[in-house]
PDB file of C-alpha atoms and ligand atoms in Angstrom:
ATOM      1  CA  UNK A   1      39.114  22.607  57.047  1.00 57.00           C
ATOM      2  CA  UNK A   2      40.277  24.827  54.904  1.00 55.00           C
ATOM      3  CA  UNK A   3      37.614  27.678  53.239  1.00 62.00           C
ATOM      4  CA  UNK A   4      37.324  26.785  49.940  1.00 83.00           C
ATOM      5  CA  UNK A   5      38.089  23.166  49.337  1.00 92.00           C
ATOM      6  CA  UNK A   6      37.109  21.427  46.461  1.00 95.00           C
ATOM      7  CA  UNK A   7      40.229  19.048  44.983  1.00 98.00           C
ATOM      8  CA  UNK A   8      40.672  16.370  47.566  1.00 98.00           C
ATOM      9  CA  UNK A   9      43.342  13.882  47.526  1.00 98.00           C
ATOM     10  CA  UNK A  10      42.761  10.821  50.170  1.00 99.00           C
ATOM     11  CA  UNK A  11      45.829   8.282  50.696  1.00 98.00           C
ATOM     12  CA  UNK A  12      44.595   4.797  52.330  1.00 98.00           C
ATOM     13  CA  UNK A  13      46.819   2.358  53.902  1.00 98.00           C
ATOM     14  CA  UNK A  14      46.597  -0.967  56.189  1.00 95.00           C
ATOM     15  CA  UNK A  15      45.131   1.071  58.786  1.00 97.00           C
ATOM     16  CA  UNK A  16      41.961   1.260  57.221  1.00 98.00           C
ATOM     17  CA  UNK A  17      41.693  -2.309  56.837  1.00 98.00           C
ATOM     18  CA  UNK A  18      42.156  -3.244  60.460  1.00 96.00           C
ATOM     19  CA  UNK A  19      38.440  -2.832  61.634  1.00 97.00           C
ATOM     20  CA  UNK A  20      37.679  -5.515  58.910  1.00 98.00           C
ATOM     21  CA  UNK A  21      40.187  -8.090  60.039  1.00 94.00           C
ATOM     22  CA  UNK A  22      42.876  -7.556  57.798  1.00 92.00           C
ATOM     23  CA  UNK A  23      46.072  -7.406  59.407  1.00 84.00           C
ATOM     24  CA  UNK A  24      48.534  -4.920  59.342  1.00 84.00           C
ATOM     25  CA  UNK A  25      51.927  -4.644  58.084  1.00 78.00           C
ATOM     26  CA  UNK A  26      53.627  -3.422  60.686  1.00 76.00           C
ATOM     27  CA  UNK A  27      51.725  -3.452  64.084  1.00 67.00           C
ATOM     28  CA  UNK A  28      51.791  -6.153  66.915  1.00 63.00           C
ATOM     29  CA  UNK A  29      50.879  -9.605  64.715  1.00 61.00           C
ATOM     30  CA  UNK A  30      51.616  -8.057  61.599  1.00 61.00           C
ATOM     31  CA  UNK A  31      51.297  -9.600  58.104  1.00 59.00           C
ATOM     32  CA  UNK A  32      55.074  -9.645  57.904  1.00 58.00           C
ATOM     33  CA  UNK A  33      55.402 -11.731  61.564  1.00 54.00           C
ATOM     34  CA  UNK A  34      56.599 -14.941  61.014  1.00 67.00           C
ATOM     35  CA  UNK A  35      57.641 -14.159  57.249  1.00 70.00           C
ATOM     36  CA  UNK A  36      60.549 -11.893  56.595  1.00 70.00           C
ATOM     37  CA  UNK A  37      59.256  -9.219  53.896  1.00 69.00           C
ATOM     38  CA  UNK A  38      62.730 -10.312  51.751  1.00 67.00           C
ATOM     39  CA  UNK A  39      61.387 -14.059  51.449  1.00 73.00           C
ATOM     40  CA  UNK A  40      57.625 -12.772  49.873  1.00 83.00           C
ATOM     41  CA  UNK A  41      57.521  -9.280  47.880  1.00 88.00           C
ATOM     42  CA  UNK A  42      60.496  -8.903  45.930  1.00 90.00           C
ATOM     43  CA  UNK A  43      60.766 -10.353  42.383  1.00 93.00           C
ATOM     44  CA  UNK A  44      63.827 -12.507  43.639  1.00 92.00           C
ATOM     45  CA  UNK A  45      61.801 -13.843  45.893  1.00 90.00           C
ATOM     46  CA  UNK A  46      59.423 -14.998  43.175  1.00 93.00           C
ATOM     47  CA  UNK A  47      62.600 -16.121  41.381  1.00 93.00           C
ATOM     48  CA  UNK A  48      63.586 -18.192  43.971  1.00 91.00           C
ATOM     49  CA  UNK A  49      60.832 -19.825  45.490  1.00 89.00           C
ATOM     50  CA  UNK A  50      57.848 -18.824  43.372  1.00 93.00           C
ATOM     51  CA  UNK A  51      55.360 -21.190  45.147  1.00 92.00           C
ATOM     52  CA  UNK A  52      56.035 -19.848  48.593  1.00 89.00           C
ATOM     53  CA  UNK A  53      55.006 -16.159  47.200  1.00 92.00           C
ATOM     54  CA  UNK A  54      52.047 -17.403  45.298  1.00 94.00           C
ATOM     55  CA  UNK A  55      50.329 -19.664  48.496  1.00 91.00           C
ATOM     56  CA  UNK A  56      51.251 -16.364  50.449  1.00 90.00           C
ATOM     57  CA  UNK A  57      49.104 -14.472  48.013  1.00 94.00           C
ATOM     58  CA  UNK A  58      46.798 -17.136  47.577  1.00 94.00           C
ATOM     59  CA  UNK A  59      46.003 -17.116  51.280  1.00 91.00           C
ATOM     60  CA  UNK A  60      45.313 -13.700  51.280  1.00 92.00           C
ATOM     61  CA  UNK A  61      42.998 -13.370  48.345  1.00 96.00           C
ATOM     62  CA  UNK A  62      40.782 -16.063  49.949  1.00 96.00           C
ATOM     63  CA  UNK A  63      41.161 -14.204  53.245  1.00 94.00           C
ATOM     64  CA  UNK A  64      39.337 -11.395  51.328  1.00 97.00           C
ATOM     65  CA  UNK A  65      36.096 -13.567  51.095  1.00 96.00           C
ATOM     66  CA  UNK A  66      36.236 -13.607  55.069  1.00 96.00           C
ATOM     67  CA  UNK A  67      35.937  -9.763  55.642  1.00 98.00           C
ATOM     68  CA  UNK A  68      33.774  -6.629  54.316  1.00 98.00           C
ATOM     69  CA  UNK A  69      34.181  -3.418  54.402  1.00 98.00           C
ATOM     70  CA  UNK A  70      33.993  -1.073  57.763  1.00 98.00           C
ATOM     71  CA  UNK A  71      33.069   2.217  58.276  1.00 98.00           C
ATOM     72  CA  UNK A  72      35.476   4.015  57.222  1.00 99.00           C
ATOM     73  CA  UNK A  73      35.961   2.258  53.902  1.00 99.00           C
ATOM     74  CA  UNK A  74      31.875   3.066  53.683  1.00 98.00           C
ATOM     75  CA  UNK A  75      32.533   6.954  54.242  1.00 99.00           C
ATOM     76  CA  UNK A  76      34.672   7.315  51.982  1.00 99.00           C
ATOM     77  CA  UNK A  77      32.147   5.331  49.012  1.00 98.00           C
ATOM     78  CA  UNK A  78      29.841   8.307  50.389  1.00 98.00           C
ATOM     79  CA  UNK A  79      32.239  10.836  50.071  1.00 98.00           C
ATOM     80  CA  UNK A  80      33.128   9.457  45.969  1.00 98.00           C
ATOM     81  CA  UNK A  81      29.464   9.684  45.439  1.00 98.00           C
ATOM     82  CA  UNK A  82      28.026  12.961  47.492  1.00 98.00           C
ATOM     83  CA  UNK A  83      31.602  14.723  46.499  1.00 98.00           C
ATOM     84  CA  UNK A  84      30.857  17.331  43.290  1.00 96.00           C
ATOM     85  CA  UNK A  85      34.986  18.360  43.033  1.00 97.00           C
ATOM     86  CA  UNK A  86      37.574  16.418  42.144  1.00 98.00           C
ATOM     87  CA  UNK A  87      38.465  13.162  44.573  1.00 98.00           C
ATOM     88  CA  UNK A  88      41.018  10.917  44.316  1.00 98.00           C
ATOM     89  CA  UNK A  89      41.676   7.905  46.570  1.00 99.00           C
ATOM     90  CA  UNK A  90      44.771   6.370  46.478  1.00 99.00           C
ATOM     91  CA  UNK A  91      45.308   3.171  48.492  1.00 98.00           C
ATOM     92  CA  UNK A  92      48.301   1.578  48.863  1.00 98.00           C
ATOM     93  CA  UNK A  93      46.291  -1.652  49.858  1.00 98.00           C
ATOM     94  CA  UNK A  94      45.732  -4.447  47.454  1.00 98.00           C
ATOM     95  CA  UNK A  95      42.348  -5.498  49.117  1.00 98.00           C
ATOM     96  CA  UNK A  96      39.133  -5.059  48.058  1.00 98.00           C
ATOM     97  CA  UNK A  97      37.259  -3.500  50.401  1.00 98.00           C
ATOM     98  CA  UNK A  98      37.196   0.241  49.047  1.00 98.00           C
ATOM     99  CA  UNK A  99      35.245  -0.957  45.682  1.00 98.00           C
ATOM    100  CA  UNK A 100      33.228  -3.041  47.877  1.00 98.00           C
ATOM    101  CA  UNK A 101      31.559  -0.376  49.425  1.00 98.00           C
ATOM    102  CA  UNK A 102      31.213   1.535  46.171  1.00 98.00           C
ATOM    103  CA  UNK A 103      34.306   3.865  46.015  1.00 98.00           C
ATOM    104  CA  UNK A 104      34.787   4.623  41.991  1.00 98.00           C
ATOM    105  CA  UNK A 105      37.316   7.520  42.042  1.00 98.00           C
ATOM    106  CA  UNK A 106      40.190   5.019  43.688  1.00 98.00           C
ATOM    107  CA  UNK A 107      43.636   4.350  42.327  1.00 98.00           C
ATOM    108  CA  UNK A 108      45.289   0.794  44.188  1.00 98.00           C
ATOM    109  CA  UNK A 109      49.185   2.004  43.996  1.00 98.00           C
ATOM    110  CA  UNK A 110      50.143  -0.856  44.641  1.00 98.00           C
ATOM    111  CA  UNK A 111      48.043  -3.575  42.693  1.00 98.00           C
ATOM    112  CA  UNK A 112      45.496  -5.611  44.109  1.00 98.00           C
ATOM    113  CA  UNK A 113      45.263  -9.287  45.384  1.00 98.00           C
ATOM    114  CA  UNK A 114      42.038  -9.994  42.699  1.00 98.00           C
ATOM    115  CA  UNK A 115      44.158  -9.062  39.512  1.00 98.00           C
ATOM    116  CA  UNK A 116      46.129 -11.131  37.969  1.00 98.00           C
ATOM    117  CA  UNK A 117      50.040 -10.058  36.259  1.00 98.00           C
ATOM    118  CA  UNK A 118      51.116 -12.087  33.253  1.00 97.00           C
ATOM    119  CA  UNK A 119      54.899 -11.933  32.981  1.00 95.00           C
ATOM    120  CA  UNK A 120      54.690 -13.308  29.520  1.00 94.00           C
ATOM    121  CA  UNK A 121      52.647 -10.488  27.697  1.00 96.00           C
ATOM    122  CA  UNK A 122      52.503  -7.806  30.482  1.00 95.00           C
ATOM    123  CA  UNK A 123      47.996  -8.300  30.758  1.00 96.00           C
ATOM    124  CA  UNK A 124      46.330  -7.524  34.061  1.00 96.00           C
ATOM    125  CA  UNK A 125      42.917  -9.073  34.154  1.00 96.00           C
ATOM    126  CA  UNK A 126      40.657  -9.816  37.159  1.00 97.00           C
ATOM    127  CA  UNK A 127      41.227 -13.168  38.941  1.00 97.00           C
ATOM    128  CA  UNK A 128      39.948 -14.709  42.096  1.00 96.00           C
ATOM    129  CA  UNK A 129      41.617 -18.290  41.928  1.00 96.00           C
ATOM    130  CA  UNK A 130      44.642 -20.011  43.442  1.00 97.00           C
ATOM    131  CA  UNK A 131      47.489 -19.207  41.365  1.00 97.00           C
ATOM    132  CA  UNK A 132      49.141 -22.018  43.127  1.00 95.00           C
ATOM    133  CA  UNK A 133      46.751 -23.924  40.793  1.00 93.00           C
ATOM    134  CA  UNK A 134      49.110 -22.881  37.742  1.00 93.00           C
ATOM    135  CA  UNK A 135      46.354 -20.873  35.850  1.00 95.00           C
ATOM    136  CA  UNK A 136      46.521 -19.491  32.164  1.00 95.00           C
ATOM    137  CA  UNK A 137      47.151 -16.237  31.105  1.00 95.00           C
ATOM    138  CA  UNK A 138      42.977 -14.908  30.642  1.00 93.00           C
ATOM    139  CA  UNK A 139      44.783 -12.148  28.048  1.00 92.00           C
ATOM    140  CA  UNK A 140      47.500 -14.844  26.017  1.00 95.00           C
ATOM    141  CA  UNK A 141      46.434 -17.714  27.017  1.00 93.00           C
ATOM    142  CA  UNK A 142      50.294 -18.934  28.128  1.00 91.00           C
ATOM    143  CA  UNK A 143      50.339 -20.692  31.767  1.00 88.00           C
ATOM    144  CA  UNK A 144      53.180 -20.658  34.054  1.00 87.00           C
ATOM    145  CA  UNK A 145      53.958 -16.958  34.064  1.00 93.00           C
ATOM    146  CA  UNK A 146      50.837 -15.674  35.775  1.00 96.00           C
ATOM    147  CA  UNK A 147      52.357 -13.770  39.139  1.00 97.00           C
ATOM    148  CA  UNK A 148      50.326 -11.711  41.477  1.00 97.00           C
ATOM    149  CA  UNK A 149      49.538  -7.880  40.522  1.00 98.00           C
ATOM    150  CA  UNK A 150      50.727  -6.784  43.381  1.00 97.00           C
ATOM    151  CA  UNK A 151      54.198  -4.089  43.483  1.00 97.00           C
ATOM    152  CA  UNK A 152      56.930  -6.055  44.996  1.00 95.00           C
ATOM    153  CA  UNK A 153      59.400  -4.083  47.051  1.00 90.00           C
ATOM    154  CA  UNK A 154      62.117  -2.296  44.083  1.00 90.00           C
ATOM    155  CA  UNK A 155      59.672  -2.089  41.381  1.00 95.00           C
ATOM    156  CA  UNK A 156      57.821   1.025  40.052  1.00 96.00           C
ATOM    157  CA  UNK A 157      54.131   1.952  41.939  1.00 98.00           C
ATOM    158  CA  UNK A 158      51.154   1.949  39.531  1.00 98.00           C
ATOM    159  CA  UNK A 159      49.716   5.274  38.573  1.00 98.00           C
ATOM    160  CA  UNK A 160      52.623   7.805  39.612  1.00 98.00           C
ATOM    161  CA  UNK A 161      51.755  10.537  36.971  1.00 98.00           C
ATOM    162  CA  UNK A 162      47.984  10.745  37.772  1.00 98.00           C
ATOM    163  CA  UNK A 163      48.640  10.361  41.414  1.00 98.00           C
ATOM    164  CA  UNK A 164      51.188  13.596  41.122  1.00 98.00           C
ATOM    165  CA  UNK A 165      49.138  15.571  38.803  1.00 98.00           C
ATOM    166  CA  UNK A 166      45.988  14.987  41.387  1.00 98.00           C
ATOM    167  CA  UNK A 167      48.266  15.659  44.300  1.00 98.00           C
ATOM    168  CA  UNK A 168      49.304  18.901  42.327  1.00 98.00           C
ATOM    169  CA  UNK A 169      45.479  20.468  42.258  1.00 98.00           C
ATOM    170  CA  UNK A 170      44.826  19.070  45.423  1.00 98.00           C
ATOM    171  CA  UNK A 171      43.569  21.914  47.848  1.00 97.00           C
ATOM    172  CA  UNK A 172      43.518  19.197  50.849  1.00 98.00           C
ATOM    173  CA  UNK A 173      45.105  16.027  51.178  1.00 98.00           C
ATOM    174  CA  UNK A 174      44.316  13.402  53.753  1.00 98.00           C
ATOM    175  CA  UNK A 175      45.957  10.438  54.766  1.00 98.00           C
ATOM    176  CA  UNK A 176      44.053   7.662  56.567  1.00 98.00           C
ATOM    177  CA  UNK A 177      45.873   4.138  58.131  1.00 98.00           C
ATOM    178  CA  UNK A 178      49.422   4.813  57.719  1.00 97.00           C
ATOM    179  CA  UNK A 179      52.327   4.288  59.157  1.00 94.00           C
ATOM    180  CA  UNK A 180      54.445   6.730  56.562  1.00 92.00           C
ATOM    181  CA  UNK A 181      57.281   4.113  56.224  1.00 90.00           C
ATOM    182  CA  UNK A 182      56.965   3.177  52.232  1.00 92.00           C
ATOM    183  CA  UNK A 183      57.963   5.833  49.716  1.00 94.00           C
ATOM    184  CA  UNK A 184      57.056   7.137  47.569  1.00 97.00           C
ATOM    185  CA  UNK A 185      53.371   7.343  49.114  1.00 97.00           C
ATOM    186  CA  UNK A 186      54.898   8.212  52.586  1.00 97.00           C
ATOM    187  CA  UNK A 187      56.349  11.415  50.615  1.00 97.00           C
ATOM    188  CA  UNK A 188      53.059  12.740  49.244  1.00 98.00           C
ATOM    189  CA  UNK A 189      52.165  14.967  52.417  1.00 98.00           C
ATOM    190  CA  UNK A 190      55.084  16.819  51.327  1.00 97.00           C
ATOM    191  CA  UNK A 191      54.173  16.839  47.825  1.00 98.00           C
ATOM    192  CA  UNK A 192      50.389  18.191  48.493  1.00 98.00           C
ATOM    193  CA  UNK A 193      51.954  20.659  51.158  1.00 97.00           C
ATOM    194  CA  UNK A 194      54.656  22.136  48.432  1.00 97.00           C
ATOM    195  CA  UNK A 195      51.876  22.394  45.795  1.00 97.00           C
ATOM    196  CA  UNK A 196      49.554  24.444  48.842  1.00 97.00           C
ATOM    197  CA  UNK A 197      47.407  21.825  49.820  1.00 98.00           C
ATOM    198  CA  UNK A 198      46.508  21.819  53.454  1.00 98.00           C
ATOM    199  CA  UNK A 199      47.096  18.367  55.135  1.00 98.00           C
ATOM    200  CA  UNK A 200      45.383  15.858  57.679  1.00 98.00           C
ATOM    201  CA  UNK A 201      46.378  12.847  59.102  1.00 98.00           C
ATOM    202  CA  UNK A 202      44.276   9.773  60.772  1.00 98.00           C
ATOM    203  CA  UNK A 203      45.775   7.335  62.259  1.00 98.00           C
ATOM    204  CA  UNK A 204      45.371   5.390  65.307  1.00 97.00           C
ATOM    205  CA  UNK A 205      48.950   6.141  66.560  1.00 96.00           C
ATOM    206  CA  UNK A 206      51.244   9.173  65.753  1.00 94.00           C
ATOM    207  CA  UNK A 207      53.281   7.781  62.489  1.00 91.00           C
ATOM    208  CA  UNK A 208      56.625   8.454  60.989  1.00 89.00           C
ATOM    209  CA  UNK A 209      55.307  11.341  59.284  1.00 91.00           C
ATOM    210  CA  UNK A 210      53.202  13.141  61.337  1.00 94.00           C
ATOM    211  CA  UNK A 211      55.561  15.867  62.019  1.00 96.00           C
ATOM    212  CA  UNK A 212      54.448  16.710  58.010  1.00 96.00           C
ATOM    213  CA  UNK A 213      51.322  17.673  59.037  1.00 98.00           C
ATOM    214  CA  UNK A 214      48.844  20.735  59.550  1.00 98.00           C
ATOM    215  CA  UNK A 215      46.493  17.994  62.023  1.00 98.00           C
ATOM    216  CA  UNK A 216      46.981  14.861  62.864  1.00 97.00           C
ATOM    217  CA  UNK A 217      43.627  13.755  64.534  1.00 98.00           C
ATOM    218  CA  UNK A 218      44.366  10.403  66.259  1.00 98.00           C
ATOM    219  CA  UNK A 219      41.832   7.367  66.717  1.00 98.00           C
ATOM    220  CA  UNK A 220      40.713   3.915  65.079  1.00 98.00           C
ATOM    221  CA  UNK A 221      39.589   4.512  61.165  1.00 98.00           C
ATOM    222  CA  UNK A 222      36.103   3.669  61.727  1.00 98.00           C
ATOM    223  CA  UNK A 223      35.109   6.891  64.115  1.00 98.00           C
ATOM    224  CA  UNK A 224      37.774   9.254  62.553  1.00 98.00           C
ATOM    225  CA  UNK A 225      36.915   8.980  58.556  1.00 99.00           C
ATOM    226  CA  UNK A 226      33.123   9.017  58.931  1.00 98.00           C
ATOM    227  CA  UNK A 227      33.194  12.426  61.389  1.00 98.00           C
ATOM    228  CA  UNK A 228      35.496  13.613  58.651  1.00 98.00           C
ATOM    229  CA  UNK A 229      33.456  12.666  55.770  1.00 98.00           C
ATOM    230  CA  UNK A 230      30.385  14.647  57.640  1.00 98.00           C
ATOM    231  CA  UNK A 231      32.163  17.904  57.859  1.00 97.00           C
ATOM    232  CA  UNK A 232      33.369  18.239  54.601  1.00 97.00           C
ATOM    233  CA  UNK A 233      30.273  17.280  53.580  1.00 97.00           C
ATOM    234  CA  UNK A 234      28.633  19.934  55.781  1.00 94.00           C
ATOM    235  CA  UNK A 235      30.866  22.632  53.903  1.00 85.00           C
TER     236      UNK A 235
HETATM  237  N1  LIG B   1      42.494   2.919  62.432  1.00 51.72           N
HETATM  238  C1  LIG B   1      43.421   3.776  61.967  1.00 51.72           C
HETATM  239  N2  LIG B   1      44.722   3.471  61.847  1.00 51.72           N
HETATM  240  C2  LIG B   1      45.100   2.241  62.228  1.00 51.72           C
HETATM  241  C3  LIG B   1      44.192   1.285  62.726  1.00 51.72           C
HETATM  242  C4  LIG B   1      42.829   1.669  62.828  1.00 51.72           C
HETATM  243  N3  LIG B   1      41.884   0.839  63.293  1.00 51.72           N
HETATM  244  N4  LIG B   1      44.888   0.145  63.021  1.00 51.72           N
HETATM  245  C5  LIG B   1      46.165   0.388  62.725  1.00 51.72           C
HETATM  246  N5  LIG B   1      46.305   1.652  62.241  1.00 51.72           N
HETATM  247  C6  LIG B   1      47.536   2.330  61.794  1.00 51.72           C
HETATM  248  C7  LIG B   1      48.788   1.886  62.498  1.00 51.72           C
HETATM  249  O1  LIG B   1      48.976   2.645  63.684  1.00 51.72           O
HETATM  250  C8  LIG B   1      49.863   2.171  61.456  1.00 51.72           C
HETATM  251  O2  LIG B   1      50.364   3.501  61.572  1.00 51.72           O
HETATM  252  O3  LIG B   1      47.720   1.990  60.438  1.00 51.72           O
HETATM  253  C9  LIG B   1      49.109   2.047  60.125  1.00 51.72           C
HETATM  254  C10 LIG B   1      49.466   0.807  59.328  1.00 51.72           C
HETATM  255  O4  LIG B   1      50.803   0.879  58.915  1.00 51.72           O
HETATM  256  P1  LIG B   1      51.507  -0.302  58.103  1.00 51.72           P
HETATM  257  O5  LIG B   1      51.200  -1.606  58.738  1.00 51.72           O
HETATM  258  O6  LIG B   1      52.936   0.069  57.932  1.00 51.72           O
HETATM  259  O7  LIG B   1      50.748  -0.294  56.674  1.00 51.72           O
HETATM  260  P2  LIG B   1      50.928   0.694  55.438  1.00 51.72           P
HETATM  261  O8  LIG B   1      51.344   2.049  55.882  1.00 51.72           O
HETATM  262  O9  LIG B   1      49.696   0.571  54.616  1.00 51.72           O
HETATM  263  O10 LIG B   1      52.133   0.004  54.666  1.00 51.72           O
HETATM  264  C11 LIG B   1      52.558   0.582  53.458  1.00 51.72           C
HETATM  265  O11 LIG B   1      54.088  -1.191  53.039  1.00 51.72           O
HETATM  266  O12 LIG B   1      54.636  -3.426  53.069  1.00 51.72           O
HETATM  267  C12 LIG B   1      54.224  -2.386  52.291  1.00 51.72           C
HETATM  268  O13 LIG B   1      53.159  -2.502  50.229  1.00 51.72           O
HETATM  269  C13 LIG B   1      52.911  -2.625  51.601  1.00 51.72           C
HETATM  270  O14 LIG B   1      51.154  -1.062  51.069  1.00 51.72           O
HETATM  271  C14 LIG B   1      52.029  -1.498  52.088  1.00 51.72           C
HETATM  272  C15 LIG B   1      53.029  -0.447  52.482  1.00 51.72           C
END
């Protein structure tokens, strides 16, 4: 670890998840398996068959009721609370499970399966329903237009100014559970590194992006991030 560390900038993806039960994107019977990306996250998608993309969701928001958070989602909570500089954790997953062990400092880049989008009047609000249920607007009140808040393949990531500025001042950035094949968060190793922030991967498997790396320390989520949290903790 580098001397004198004290802006830290963690990325999160599915990886971190696994230990819980969630399923992956892109591993052996991953979420994508069985349904072809191009038939569930895009907005055509939605346009064309907008029931097929809201039971998909649906499904996995209840599927969030079945799981809790692991280790490593738990290390990092301790990390948000025990850290005194500046944290950040962006995840790119649109589960729960990082609030659910307490993180506060956490950004979800890509929306999250317990918010709700209104097309009509642009309103996020929370929601745990079925939105195959045809539910109103909880901002507007309009039904019919409520989508999931989740960033469908071609449309803008959530939070890209604060997420650059943070990666800017980061003096370390870390990236836990991903495979380093969605931009623009698989391009943020090279972001930190050009702005002088020293980097760390871990992963269970080398990843598309490792090669961008200082260290690349390889093993399942819930052994790596705790021992990590501990010596950066330890100073
Ligand atoms: N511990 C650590 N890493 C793990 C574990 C584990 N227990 N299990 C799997 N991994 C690693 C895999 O080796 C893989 O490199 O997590 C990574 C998961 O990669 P993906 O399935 O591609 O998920 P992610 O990188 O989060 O996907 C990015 O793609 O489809 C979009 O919007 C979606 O946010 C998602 C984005």
């Amino acid at each position: 670890m580098p001397a004198a560390v004290r802006n830290i900038v963690v990325l999160t993806g599915a990886g971190i998840s696994a230990e819980s039960g969630l399923d992956t994107f892109r591993g052996p019977g991953g979420l994508w398996e069985g349904h072809r990306v191009e038939d569930i996250c895009t907005p055509e998608a939605l346009a064309r068959n907008r029931p097929l993309v809201l039971d998909f969701y649906d499904q996995r928001r209840a599927a969030l009721g079945r799981v809790k958070p692991n280790a490593a989602h738990e290390a990092l909570a301790r990390l948000d609370a025990k850290w005194a500089g500046d944290l950040l954790i962006v995840t790119q997953n649109v589960d729960d499970l990082h609030e659910r062990a307490g993180a506060k400092r956490l950004l979800h880049m890509h929306g999250e399966l317990m918010s709700a989008l209104c097309e009509g009047c642009g309103g996020r609000a929370a929601f745990g329903g079925a939105m195959l249920d045809g539910p109103e607007c909880a901002m507007c009140g309009e039904g019919g237009g409520v989508r999931p808040d989740i960033v469908f393949f071609g449309e803008m990531p959530y939070e890209m100014d604060r997420i650059e500025a943070a990666l800017a001042e980061a003096d370390l950035f870390v990236s836990i559970g991903t495979s380093g094949a969605v931009y623009p968060a698989a391009g943020y190793v090279q972001m930190a590194r050009h702005f002088g922030a020293e980097t760390l991967e871990l992963n269970l498997e080398p990843s598309a992006g490792s090669y961008n790396f200082d260290e690349s320390r390889m093993g399942p989520a819930s052994v790596l991030v705790p021992a990590w949290v501990d010596e950066v903790l330890r100073g």
